[in-house]
mmCIF file of C-alpha atoms in Angstrom:
data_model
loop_
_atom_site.group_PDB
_atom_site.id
_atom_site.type_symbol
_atom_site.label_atom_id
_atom_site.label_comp_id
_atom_site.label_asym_id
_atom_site.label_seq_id
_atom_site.Cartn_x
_atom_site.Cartn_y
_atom_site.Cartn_z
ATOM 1 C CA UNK A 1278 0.000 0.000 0.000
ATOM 2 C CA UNK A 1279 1.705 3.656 -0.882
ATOM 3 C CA UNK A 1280 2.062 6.129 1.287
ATOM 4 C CA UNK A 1281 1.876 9.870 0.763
ATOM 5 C CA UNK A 1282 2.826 12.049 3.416
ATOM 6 C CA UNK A 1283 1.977 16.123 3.199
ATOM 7 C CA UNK A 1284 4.534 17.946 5.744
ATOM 8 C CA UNK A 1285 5.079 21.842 6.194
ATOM 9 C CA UNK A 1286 7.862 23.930 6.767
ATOM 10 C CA UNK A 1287 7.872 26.831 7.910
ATOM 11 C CA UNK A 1288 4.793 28.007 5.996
ATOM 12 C CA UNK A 1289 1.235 27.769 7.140
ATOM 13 C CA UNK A 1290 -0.468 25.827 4.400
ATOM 14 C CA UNK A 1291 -3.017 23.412 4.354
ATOM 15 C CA UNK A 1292 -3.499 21.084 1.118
ATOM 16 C CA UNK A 1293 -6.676 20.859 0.143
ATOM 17 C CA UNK A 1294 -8.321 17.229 -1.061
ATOM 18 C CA UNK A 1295 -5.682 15.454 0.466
ATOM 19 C CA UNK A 1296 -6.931 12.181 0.032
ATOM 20 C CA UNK A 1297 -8.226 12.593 -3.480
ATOM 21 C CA UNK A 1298 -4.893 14.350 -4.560
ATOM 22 C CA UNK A 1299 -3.519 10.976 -3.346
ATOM 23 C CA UNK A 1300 -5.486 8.292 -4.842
ATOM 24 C CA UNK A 1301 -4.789 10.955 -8.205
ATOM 25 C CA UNK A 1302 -1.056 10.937 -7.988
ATOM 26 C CA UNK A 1303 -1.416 6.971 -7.055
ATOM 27 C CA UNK A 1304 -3.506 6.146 -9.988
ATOM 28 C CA UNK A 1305 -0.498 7.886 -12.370
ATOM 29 C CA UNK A 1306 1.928 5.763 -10.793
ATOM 30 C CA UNK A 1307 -0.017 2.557 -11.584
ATOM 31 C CA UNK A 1308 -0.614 3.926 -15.159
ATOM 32 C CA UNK A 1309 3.392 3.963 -15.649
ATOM 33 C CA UNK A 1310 3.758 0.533 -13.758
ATOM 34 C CA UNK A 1311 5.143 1.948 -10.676
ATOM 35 C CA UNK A 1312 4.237 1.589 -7.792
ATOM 36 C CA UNK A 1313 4.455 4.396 -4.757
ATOM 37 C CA UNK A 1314 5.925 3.253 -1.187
ATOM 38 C CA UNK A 1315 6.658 6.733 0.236
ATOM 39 C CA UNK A 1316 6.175 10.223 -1.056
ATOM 40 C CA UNK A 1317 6.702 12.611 1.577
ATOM 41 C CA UNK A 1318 5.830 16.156 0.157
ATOM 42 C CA UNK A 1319 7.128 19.084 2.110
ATOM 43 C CA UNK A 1320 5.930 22.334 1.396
ATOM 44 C CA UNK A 1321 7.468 25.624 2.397
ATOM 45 C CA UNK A 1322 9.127 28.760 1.823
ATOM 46 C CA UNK A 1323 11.252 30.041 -0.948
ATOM 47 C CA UNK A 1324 14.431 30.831 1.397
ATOM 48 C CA UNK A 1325 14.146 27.192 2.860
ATOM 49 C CA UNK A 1326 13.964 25.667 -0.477
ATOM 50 C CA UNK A 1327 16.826 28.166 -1.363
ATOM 51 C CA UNK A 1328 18.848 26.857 1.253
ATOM 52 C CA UNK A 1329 18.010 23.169 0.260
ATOM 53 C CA UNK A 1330 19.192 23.875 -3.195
ATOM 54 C CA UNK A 1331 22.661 25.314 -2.126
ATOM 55 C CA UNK A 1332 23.681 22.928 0.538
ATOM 56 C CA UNK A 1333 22.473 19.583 -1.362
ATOM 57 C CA UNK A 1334 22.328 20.769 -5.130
ATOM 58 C CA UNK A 1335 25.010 23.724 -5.030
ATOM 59 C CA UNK A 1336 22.507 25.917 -7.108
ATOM 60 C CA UNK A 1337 21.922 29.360 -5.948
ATOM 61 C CA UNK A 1338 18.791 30.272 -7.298
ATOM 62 C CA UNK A 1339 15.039 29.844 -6.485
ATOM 63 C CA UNK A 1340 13.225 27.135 -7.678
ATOM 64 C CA UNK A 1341 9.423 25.993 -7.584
ATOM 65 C CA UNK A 1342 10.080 21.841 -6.942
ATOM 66 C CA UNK A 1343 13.100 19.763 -5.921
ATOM 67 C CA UNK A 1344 12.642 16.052 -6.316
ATOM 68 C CA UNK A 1345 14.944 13.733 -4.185
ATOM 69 C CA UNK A 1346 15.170 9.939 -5.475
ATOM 70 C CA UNK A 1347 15.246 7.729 -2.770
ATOM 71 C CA UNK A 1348 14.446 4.639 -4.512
ATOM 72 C CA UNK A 1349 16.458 1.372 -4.121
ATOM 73 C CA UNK A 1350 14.131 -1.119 -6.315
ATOM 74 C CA UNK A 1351 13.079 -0.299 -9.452
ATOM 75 C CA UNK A 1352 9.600 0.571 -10.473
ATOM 76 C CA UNK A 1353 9.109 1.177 -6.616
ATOM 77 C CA UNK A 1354 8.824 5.089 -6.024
ATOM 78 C CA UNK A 1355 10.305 6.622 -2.409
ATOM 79 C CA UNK A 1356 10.914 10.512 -2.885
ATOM 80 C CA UNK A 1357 10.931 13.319 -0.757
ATOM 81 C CA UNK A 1358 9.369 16.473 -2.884
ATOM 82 C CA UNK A 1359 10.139 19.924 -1.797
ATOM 83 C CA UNK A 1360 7.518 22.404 -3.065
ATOM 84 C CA UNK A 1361 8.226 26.109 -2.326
ATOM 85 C CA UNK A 1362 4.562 27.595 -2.030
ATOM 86 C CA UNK A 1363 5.742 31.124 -2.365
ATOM 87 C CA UNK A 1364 7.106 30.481 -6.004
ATOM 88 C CA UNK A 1365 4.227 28.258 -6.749
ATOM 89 C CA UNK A 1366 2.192 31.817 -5.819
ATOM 90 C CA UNK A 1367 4.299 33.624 -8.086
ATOM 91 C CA UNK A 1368 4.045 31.250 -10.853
ATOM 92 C CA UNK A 1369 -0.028 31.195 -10.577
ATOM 93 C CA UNK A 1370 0.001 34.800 -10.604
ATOM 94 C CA UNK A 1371 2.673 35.530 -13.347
ATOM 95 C CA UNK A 1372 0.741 32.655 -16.130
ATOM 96 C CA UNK A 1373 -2.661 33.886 -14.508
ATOM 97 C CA UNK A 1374 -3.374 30.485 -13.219
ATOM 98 C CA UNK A 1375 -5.459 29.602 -10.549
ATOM 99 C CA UNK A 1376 -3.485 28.447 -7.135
ATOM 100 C CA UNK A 1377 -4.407 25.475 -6.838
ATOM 101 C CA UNK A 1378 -4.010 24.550 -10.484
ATOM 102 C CA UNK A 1379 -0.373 25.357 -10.627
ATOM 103 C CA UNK A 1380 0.454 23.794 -7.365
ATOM 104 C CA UNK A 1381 -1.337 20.537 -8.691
ATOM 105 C CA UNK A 1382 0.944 20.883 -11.798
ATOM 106 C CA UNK A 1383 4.061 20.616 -9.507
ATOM 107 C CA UNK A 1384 2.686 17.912 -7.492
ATOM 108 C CA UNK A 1385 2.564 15.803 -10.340
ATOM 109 C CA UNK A 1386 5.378 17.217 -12.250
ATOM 110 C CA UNK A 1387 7.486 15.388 -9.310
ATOM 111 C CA UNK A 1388 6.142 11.994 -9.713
ATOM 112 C CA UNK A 1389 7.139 12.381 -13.615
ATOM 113 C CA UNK A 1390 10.687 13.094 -12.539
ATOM 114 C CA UNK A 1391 10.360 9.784 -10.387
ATOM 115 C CA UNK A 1392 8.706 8.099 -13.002
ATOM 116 C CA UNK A 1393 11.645 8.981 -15.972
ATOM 117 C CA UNK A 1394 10.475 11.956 -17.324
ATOM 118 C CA UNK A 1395 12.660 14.816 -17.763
ATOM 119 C CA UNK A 1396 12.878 18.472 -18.604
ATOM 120 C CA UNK A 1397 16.267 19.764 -19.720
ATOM 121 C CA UNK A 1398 16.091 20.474 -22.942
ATOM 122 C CA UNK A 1399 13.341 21.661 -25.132
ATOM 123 C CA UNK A 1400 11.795 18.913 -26.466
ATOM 124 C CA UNK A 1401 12.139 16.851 -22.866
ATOM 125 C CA UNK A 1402 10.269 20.411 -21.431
ATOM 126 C CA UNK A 1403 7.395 19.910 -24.064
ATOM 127 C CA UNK A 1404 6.958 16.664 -23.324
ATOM 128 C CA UNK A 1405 6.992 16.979 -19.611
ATOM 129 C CA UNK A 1406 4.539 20.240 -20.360
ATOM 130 C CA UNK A 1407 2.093 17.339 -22.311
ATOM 131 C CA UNK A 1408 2.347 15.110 -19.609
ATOM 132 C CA UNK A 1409 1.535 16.958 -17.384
ATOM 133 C CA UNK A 1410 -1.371 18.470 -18.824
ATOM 134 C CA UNK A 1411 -2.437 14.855 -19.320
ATOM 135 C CA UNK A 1412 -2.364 14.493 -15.724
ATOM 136 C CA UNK A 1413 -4.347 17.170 -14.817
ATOM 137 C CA UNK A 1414 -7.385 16.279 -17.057
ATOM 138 C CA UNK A 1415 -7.558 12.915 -14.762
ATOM 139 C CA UNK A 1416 -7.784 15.318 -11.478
ATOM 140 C CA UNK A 1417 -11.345 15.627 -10.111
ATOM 141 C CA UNK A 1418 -11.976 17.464 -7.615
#
């Protein structure tokens, strides 16, 4: 049975449709013949996902999602997802996208990354882009 875990840090958020969001991001895995056995999502503030990126990644630059593999079997997912809610804000704002919509965009666009999908490169970033969008037509909430 998989297990997805929603966490804060240091912001005070509150994920709506928790358990639907689940069985959603659940039912992708299963699609791609994975199964999940931990995702813990963590969701907090740009400067702690700043500092995250730095000390682990050496990047120094703000980002929206980083995705850490933990998987030792294959076809078995175990991440933990840092999602920065302030630049999922901005993001919503600057593409005039609802919240929620955007956030569920980098929800999934994590599992992809777990799943084999990339997005360096233009052609990787369209597909991602179509994937996603694919994703988000299955979401009903």
């Amino acid at each position: 049975m998989s297990c997805i875990n929603y966490f804060t840090e240091d912001v005070d958020f509150t994920l709506q449709h928790e358990g639907t969001i689940s069985r959603w991001l659940e039912d992708i895995a299963l699609s791609h013949e994975y199964s999940i056995e931990t995702i813990n999502y963590i969701f907090c503030s740009d400067d702690y996902l700043l500092d995250i990126n730095k000390t682990y990644l050496e990047h120094d630059y703000y980002t929206d999602i980083i995705t850490f593999d933990n998987s030792t079997e294959p076809l078995r997912i175990e991440s933990d997802i840092f999602i920065s809610i302030d630049r999922v804000k901005d993001n919503a704002h600057e593409m005039s996208l609802p919240f929620e919509e955007e956030l569920h965009r980098v929800l999934v666009h994590g599992l992809l990354h777990l799943i084999g999908f990339k997005d360096k490169g233009d052609d990787h970033k369209r597909l991602m882009r179509q994937k996603e969008d694919a994703c988000l037509s299955l979401l009903k909430i």
